[in-house]
Short mmCIF file of C-alpha atoms and ligand atoms in Angstrom, two decimals:
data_model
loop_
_atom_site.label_atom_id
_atom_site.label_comp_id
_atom_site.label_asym_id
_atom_site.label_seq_id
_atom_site.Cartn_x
_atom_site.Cartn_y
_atom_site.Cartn_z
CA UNK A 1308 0.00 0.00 0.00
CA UNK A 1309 0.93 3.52 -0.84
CA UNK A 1310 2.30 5.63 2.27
CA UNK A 1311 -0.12 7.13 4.67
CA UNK A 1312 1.18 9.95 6.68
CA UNK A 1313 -1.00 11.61 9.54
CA UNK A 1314 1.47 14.08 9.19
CA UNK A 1315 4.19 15.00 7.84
CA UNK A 1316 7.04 12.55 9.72
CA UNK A 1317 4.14 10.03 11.23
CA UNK A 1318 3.04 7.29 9.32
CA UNK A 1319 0.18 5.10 9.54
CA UNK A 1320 1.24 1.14 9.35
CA UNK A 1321 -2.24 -0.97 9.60
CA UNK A 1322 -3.06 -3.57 8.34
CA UNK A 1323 -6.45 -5.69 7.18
CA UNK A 1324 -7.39 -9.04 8.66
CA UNK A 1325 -10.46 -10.42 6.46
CA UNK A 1326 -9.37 -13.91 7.17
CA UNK A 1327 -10.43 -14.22 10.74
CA UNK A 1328 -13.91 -15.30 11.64
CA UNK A 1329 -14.11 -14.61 15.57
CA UNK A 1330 -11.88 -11.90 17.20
CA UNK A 1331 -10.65 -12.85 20.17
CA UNK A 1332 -12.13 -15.98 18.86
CA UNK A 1333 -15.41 -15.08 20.68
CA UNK A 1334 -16.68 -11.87 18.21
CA UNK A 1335 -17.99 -12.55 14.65
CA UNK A 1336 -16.52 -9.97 12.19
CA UNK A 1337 -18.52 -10.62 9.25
CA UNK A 1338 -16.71 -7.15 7.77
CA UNK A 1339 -12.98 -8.25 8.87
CA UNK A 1340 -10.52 -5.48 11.18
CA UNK A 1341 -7.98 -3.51 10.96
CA UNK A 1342 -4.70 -3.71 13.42
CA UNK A 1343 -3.13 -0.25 13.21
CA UNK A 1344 -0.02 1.05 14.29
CA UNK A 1345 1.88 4.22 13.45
CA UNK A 1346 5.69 5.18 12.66
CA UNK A 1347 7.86 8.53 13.80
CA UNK A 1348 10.36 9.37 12.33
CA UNK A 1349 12.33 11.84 13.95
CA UNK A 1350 15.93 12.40 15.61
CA UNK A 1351 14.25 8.64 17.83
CA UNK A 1352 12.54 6.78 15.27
CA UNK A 1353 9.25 5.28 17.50
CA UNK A 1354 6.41 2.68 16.56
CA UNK A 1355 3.08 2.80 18.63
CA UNK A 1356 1.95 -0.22 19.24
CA UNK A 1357 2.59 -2.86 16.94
CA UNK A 1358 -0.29 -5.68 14.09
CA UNK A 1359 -1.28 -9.13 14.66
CA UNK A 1360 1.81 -11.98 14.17
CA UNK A 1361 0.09 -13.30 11.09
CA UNK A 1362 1.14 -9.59 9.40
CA UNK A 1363 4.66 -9.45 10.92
CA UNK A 1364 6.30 -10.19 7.18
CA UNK A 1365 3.57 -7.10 5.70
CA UNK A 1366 4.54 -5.21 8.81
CA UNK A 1367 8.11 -5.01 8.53
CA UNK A 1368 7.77 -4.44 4.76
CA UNK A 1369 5.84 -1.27 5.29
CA UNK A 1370 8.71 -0.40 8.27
CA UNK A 1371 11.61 -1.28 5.70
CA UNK A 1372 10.00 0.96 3.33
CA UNK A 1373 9.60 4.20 5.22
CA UNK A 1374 13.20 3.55 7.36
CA UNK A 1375 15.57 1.53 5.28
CA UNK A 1376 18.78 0.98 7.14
CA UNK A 1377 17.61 3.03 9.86
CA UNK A 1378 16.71 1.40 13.48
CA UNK A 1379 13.72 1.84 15.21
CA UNK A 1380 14.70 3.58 18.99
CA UNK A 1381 11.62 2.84 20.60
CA UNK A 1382 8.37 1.01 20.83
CA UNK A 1383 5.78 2.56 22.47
CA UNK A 1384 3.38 -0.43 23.76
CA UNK A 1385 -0.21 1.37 24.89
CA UNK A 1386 -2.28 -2.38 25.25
CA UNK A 1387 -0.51 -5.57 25.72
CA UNK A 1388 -3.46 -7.58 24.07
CA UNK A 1389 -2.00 -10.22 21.59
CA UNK A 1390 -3.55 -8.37 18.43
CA UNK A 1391 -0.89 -5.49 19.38
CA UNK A 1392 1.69 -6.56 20.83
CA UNK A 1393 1.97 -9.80 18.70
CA UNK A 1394 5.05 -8.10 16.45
CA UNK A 1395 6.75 -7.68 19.81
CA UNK A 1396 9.44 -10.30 19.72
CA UNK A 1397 9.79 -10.29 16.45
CA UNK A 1398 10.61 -6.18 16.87
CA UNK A 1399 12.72 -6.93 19.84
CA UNK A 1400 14.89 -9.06 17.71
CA UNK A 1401 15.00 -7.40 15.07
CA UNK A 1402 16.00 -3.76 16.76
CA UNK A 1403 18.39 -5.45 19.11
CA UNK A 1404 18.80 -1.95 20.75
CA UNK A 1405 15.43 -0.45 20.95
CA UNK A 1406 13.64 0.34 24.00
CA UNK A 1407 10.11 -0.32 25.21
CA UNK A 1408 7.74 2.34 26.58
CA UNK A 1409 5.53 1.12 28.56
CA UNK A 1410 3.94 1.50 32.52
CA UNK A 1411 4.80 -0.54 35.58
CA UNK A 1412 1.82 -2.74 34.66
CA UNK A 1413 2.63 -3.09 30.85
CA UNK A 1414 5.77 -4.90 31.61
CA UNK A 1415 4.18 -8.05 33.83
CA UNK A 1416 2.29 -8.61 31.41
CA UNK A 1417 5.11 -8.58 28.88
CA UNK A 1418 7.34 -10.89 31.02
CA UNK A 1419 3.82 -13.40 31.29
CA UNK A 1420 3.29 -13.55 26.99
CA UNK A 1421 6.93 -13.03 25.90
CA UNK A 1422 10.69 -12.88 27.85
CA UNK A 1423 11.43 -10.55 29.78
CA UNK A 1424 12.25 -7.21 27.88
CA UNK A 1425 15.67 -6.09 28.70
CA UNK A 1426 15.52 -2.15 27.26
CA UNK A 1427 12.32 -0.57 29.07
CA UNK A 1428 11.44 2.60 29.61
CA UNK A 1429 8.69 3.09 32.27
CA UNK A 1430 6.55 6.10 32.18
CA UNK A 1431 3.65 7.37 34.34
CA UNK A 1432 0.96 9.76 33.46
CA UNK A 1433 2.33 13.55 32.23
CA UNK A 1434 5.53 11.80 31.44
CA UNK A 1435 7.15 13.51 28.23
CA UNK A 1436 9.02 11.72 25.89
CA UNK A 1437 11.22 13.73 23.78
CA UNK A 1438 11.88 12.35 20.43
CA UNK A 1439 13.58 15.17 18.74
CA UNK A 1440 10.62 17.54 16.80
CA UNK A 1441 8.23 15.38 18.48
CA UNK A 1442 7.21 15.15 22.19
CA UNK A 1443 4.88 12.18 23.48
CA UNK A 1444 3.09 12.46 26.79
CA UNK A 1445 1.41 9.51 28.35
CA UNK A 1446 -1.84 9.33 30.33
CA UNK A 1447 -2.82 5.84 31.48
CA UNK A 1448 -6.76 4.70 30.86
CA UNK A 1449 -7.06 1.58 32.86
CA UNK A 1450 -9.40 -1.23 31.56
CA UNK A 1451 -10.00 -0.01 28.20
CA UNK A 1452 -9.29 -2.52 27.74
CA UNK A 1453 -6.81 -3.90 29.86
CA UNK A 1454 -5.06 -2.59 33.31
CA UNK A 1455 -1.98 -1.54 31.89
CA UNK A 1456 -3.75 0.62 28.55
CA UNK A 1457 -2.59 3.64 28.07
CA UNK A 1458 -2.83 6.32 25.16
CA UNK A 1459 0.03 8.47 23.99
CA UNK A 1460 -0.44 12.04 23.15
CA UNK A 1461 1.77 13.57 20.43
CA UNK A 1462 1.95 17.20 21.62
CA UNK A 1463 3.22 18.87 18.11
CA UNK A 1464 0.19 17.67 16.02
CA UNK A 1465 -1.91 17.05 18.50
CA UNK A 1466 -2.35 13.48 18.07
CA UNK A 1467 -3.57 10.90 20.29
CA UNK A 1468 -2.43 7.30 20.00
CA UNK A 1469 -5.75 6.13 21.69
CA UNK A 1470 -5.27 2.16 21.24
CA UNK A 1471 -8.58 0.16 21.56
CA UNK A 1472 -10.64 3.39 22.83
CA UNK A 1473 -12.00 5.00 19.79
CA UNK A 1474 -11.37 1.51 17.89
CA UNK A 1475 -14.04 -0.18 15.80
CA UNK A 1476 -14.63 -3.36 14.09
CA UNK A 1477 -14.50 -3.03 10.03
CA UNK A 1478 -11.82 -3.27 7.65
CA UNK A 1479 -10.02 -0.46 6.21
CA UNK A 1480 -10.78 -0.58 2.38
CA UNK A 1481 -8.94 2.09 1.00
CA UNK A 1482 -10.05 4.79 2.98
CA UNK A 1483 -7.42 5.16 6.41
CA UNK A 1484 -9.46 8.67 7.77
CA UNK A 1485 -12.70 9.25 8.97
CA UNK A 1486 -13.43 11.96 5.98
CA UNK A 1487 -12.69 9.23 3.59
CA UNK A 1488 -14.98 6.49 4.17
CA UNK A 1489 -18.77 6.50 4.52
CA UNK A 1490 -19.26 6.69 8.30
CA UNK A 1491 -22.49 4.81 8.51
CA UNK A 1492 -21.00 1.78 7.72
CA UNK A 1493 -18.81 2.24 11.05
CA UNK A 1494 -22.02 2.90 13.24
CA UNK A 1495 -22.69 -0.80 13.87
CA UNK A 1496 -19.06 -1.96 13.92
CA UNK A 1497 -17.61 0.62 15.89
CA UNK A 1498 -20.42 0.21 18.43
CA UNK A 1499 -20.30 -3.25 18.12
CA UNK A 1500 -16.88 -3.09 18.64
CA UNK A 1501 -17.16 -0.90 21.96
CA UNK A 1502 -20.03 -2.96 23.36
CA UNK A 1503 -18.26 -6.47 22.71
CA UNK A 1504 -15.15 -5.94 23.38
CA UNK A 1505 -15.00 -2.41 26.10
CA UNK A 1506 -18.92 -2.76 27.00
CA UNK A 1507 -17.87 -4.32 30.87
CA UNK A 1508 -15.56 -1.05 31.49
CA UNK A 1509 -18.26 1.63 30.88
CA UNK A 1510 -17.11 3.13 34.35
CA UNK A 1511 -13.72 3.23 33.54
CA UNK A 1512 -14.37 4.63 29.86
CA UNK A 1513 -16.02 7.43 31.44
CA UNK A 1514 -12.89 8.13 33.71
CA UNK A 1515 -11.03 7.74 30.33
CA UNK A 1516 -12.95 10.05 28.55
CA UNK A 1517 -13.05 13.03 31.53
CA UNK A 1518 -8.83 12.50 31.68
CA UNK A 1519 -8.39 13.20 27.77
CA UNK A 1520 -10.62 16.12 27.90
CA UNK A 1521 -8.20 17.83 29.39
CA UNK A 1522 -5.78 17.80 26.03
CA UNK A 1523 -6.35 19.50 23.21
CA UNK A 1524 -7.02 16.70 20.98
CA UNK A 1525 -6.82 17.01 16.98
CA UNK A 1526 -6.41 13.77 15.63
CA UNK A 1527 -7.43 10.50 17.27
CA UNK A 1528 -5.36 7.34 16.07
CA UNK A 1529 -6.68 4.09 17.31
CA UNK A 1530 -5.43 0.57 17.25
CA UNK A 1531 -8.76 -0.46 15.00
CA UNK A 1532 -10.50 1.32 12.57
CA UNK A 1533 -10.50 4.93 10.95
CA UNK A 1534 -8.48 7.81 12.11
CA UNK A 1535 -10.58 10.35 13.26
CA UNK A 1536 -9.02 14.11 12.43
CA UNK A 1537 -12.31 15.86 10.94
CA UNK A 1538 -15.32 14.16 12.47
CA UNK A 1539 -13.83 13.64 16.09
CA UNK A 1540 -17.09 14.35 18.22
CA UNK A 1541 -18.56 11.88 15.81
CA UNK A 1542 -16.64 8.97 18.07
CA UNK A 1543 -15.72 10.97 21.35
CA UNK A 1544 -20.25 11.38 21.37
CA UNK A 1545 -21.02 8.06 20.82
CA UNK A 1546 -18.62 6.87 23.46
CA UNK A 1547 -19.96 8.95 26.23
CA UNK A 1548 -23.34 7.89 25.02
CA UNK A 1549 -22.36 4.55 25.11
CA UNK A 1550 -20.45 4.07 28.26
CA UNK A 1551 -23.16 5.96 30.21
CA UNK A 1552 -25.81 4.02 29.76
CA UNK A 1553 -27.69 6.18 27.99
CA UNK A 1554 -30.50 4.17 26.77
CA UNK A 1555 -32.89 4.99 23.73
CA UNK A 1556 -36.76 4.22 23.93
CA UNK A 1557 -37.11 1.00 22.80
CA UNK A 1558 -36.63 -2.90 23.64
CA UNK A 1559 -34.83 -6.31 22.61
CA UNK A 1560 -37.60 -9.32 23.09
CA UNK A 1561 -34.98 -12.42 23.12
CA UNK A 1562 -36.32 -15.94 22.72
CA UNK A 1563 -35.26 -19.72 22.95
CA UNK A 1564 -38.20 -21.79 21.50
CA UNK A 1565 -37.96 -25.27 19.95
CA UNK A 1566 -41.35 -25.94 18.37
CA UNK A 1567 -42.42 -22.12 18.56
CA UNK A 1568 -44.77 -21.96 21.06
CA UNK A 1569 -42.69 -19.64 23.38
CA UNK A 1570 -42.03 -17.56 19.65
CA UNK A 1571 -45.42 -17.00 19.96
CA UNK A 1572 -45.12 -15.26 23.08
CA UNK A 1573 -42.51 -13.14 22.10
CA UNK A 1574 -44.30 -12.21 19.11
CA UNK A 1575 -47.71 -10.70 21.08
CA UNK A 1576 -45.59 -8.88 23.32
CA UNK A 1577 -43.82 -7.50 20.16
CA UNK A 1578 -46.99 -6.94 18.95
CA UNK A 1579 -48.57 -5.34 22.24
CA UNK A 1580 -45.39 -2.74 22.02
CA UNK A 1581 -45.83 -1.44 18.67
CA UNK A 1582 -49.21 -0.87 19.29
CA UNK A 1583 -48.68 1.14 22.40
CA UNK A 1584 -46.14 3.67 20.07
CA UNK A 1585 -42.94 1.80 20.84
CA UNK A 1586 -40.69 1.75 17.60
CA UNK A 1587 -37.65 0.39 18.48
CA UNK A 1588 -38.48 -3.06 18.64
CA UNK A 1589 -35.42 -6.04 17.87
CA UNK A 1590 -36.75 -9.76 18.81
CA UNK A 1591 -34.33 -11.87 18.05
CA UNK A 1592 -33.87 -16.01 18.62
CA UNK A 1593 -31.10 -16.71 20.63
CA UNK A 1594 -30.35 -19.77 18.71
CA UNK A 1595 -30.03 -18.24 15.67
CA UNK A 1596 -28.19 -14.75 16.44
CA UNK A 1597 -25.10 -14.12 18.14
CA UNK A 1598 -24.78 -12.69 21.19
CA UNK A 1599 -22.15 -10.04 19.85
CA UNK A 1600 -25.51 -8.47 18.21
CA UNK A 1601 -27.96 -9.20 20.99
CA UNK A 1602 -25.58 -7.37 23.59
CA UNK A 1603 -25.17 -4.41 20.93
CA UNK A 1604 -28.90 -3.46 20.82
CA UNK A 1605 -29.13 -4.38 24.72
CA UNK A 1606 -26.38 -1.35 25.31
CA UNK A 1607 -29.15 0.67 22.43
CA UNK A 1608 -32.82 0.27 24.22
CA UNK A 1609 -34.02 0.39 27.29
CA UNK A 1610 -36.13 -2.98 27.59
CA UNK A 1611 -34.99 -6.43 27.38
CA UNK A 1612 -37.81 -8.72 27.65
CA UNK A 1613 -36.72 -12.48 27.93
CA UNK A 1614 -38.37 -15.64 27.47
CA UNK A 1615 -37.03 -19.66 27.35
CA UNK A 1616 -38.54 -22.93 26.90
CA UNK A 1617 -37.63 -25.54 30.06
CA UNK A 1618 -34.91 -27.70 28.84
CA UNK A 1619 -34.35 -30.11 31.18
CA UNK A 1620 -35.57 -28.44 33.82
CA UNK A 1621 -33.08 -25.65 33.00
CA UNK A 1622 -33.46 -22.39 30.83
CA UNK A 1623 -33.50 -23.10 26.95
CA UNK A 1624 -29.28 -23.54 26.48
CA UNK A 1625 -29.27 -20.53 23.64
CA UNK A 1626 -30.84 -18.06 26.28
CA UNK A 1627 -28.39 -19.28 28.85
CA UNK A 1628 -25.30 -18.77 27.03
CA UNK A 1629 -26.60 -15.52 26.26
CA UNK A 1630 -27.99 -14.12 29.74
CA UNK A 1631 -23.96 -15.68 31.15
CA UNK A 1632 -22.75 -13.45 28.58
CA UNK A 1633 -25.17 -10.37 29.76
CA UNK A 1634 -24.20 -10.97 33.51
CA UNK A 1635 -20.46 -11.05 32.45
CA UNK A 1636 -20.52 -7.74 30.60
CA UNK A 1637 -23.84 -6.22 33.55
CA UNK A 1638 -24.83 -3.39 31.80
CA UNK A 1639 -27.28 -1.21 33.99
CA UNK A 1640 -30.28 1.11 33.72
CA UNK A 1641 -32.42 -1.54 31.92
CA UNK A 1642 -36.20 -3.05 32.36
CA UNK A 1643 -36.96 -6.38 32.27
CA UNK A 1644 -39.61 -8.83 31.56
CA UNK A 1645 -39.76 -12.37 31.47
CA UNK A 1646 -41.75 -15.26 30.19
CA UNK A 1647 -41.26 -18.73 29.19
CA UNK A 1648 -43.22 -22.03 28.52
CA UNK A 1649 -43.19 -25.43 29.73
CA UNK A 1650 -44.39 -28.97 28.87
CA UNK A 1651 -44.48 -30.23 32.97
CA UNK A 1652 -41.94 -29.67 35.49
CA UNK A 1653 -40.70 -26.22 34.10
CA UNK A 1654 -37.07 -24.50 34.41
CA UNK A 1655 -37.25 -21.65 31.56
CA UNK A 1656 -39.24 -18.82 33.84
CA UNK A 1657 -37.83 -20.32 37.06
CA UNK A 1658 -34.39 -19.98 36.13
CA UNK A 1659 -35.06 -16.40 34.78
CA UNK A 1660 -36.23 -15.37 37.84
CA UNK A 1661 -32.74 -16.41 38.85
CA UNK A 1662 -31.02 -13.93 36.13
CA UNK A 1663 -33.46 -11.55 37.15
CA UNK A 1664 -32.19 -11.45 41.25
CA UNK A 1665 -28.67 -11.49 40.16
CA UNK A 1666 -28.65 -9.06 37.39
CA UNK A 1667 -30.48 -6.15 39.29
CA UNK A 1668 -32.71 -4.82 36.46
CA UNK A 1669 -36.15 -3.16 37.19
CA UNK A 1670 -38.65 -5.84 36.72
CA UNK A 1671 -41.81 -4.50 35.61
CA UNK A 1672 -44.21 -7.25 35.35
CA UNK A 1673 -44.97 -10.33 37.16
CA UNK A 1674 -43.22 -13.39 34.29
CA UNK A 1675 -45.69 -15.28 32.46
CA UNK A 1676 -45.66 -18.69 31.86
CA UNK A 1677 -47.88 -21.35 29.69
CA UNK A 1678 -47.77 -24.73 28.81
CA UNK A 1679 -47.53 -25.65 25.71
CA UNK A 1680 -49.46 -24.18 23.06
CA UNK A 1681 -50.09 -20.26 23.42
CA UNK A 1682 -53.97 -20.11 25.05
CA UNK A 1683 -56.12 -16.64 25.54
CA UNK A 1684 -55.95 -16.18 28.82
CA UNK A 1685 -51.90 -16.23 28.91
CA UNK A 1686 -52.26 -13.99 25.37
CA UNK A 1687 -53.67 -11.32 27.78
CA UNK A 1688 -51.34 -12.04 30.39
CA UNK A 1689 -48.12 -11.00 27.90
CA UNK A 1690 -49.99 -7.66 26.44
CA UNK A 1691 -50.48 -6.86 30.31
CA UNK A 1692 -46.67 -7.80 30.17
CA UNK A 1693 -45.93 -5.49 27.40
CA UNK A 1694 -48.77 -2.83 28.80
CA UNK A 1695 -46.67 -2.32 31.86
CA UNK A 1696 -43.70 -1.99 29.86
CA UNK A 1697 -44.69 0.31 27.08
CA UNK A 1698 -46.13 2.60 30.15
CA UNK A 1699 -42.16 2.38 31.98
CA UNK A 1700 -40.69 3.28 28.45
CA UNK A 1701 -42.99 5.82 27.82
CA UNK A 1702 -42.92 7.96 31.44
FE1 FEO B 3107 -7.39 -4.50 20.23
FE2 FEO B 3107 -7.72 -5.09 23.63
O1 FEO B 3107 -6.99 -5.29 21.89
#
């Protein structure tokens, strides 16, 4: 690929994994990602952060390209995750006398995936690196993703090296900056990307987001997805948005169903909340969709309404791997119904009465529950469900 410069002596080095099917081999990504890291080239040539192993070849390529003969002085590593830091040895022997930048939690975490790093460099927050025409200051952002992430600001151009924060799912294809791609087709993947991968830390994103408002921020250069220089309240919106739970009008009806009698139920309360004005409306089957997207329109709407078929006297297994998955990542502010359907002893509605103690949400309605077949009398008992919970949405 042709060389990208953010500016005029900083160079973008991603690259584009379409091969991968799960990331983090949990995450479908359908539309591929991007590993990005960047190049300075000053009196201390610097890398931030480093691609994926499978690119190391690409990688150094792009490096060799841009450098030649020169040596890279330091490596800058802002998240140890594997998709970043998986060049590191390879760098390390390669630049036998570079250093690593990191904090006092970057390097146990180092020493745990790779040897111990001999050259290190450990910084704390304000710490100012001075690379020649180029100063980096570091401020660290705990738990987005990991405990040792930290972003690095470049004070000359104002650029933040922002690692996962800011990041989204997607490929790059062709366009490398947020004014050169069609941003709509990042609104799913970069929230996607937040939710899945950042969605347990909303706390600590919100501490992230209050420290970098403090710099004077031009350019935002993640590990994932586009560079954001001209539409940066665009992503730095959606984020606060996102991490404070601040939930749209609407609801996700989830169901696990095997001959689609508890469908059905899901269905009239559907039904019962479009009629009462409610628009946003996703019902989904748990055995069919992944959680990744289930979780995403959780962290959108307000209402989750849940329902399972007993399965051996246990929830439906699709709406259990799911609800594990929702207590893992616990996002608050939500309402919650529940319903299921049984053929004798039960263990759907019982067991969601379970998720419903340990998750906390406000549960509007008493849970319905039939047997078999959907009759009248339950029928009314799920549009008093969805009554109760069209009135909550719409207070
Ligand atoms: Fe993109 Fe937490 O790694």
């Amino acid at each position: 690929m042709q060389q990208v410069n953010l500016s005029q002596d900083i160079y973008y080095l991603g690259v584009n994994d379409r091969r991968t099917h799960l990331f983090e081999n949990l995450w479908p990504i359908p539309y591929g990602i991007s590993y990005n890291s960047y190049l300075i080239v000053d009196e201390k040539v610097t890398l931030i952060d480093t691609v994926e192993r499978a690119f190391i070849d690409d990688y150094f390529d792009s490096i060799d390209r841009i450098l030649g003969d020169r040596q890279v002085d330091y490596l800058v590593i802002n998240h140890m995750e594997p998709d970043h830091s998986g060049a590191l040895n390879a760098i390390v022997r390669r630049y036998p006398g570079i250093t690593l930048v990191g904090n006092k939690k970057t390097f146990g975490i180092a020493e745990n995936y790779y040897h111990s790093p001999v050259n290190t460099l450990v910084v704390k927050d304000d710490f100012v690196l001075d690379l020649g025409r180029h100063k980096l200051q570091f401020q660290t952002i705990p738990m987005v993703h990991w405990p040792e992430t930290m972003v690095t600001y470049e004070e000359t151009n104002k650029i933040v090296f922002s690692g996962d924060a800011f990041g989204s799912f997607g490929t790059l294809d062709g366009g490398i900056f947020d004014d050169e791609v069609n941003l709509n087709f990042y609104e799913e993947e970069s929230m996607r990307y937040f939710t899945n991968i950042v969605g347990k830390y909303c706390p600590h994103t919100q501490r992230a987001l209050k420290k970098l408002a403090s710099l004077d921020i031009k350019m935002i250069a993640a590990t994932h997805g586009p560079i954001w220089r001209s539409n940066l309240n665009w992503i730095l919106s959606r984020y606060n948005k996102w991490s404070s739970y601040d939930l749209d009008c609407g609801a996700v009806v989830v169901y696990g169903s095997m001959y689609g009698n508890t469908r059905k139920m899901a269905e009239t309360i559907a039904r019962q909340l479009a009629v009462r004005g409610i628009k946003n409306i996703r019902v989904y089957d748990a055995s069919k969709t992944h959680p990744s997207y289930i979780i995403n329109d959780i962290f959108k709407y307000k209402a989750f309404i849940v329902g399972s078929a007993a399965y051996n006297n246990e929830m439906f297994p699709s709406v259990e791997a799911l609800l594990a998955k929702i207590e893992h990542m616990a996002p608050k502010n939500h309402l919650l119904g529940i319903f299921g359907n049984c053929s004798w002893s039960g263990g759907g509605v019982k067991n969601l009465k379970n998720f419903a103690e340990k998750i906390k949400w406000d549960l509007v309605a008493a849970p319905v529950e039939e047997k078999g077949n959907l009759k009248v009398t339950t029928q009314d008992e799920l549009i008093r469900l969805a009554d109760d919970m069209a009135d909550r949405l719409l207070e």
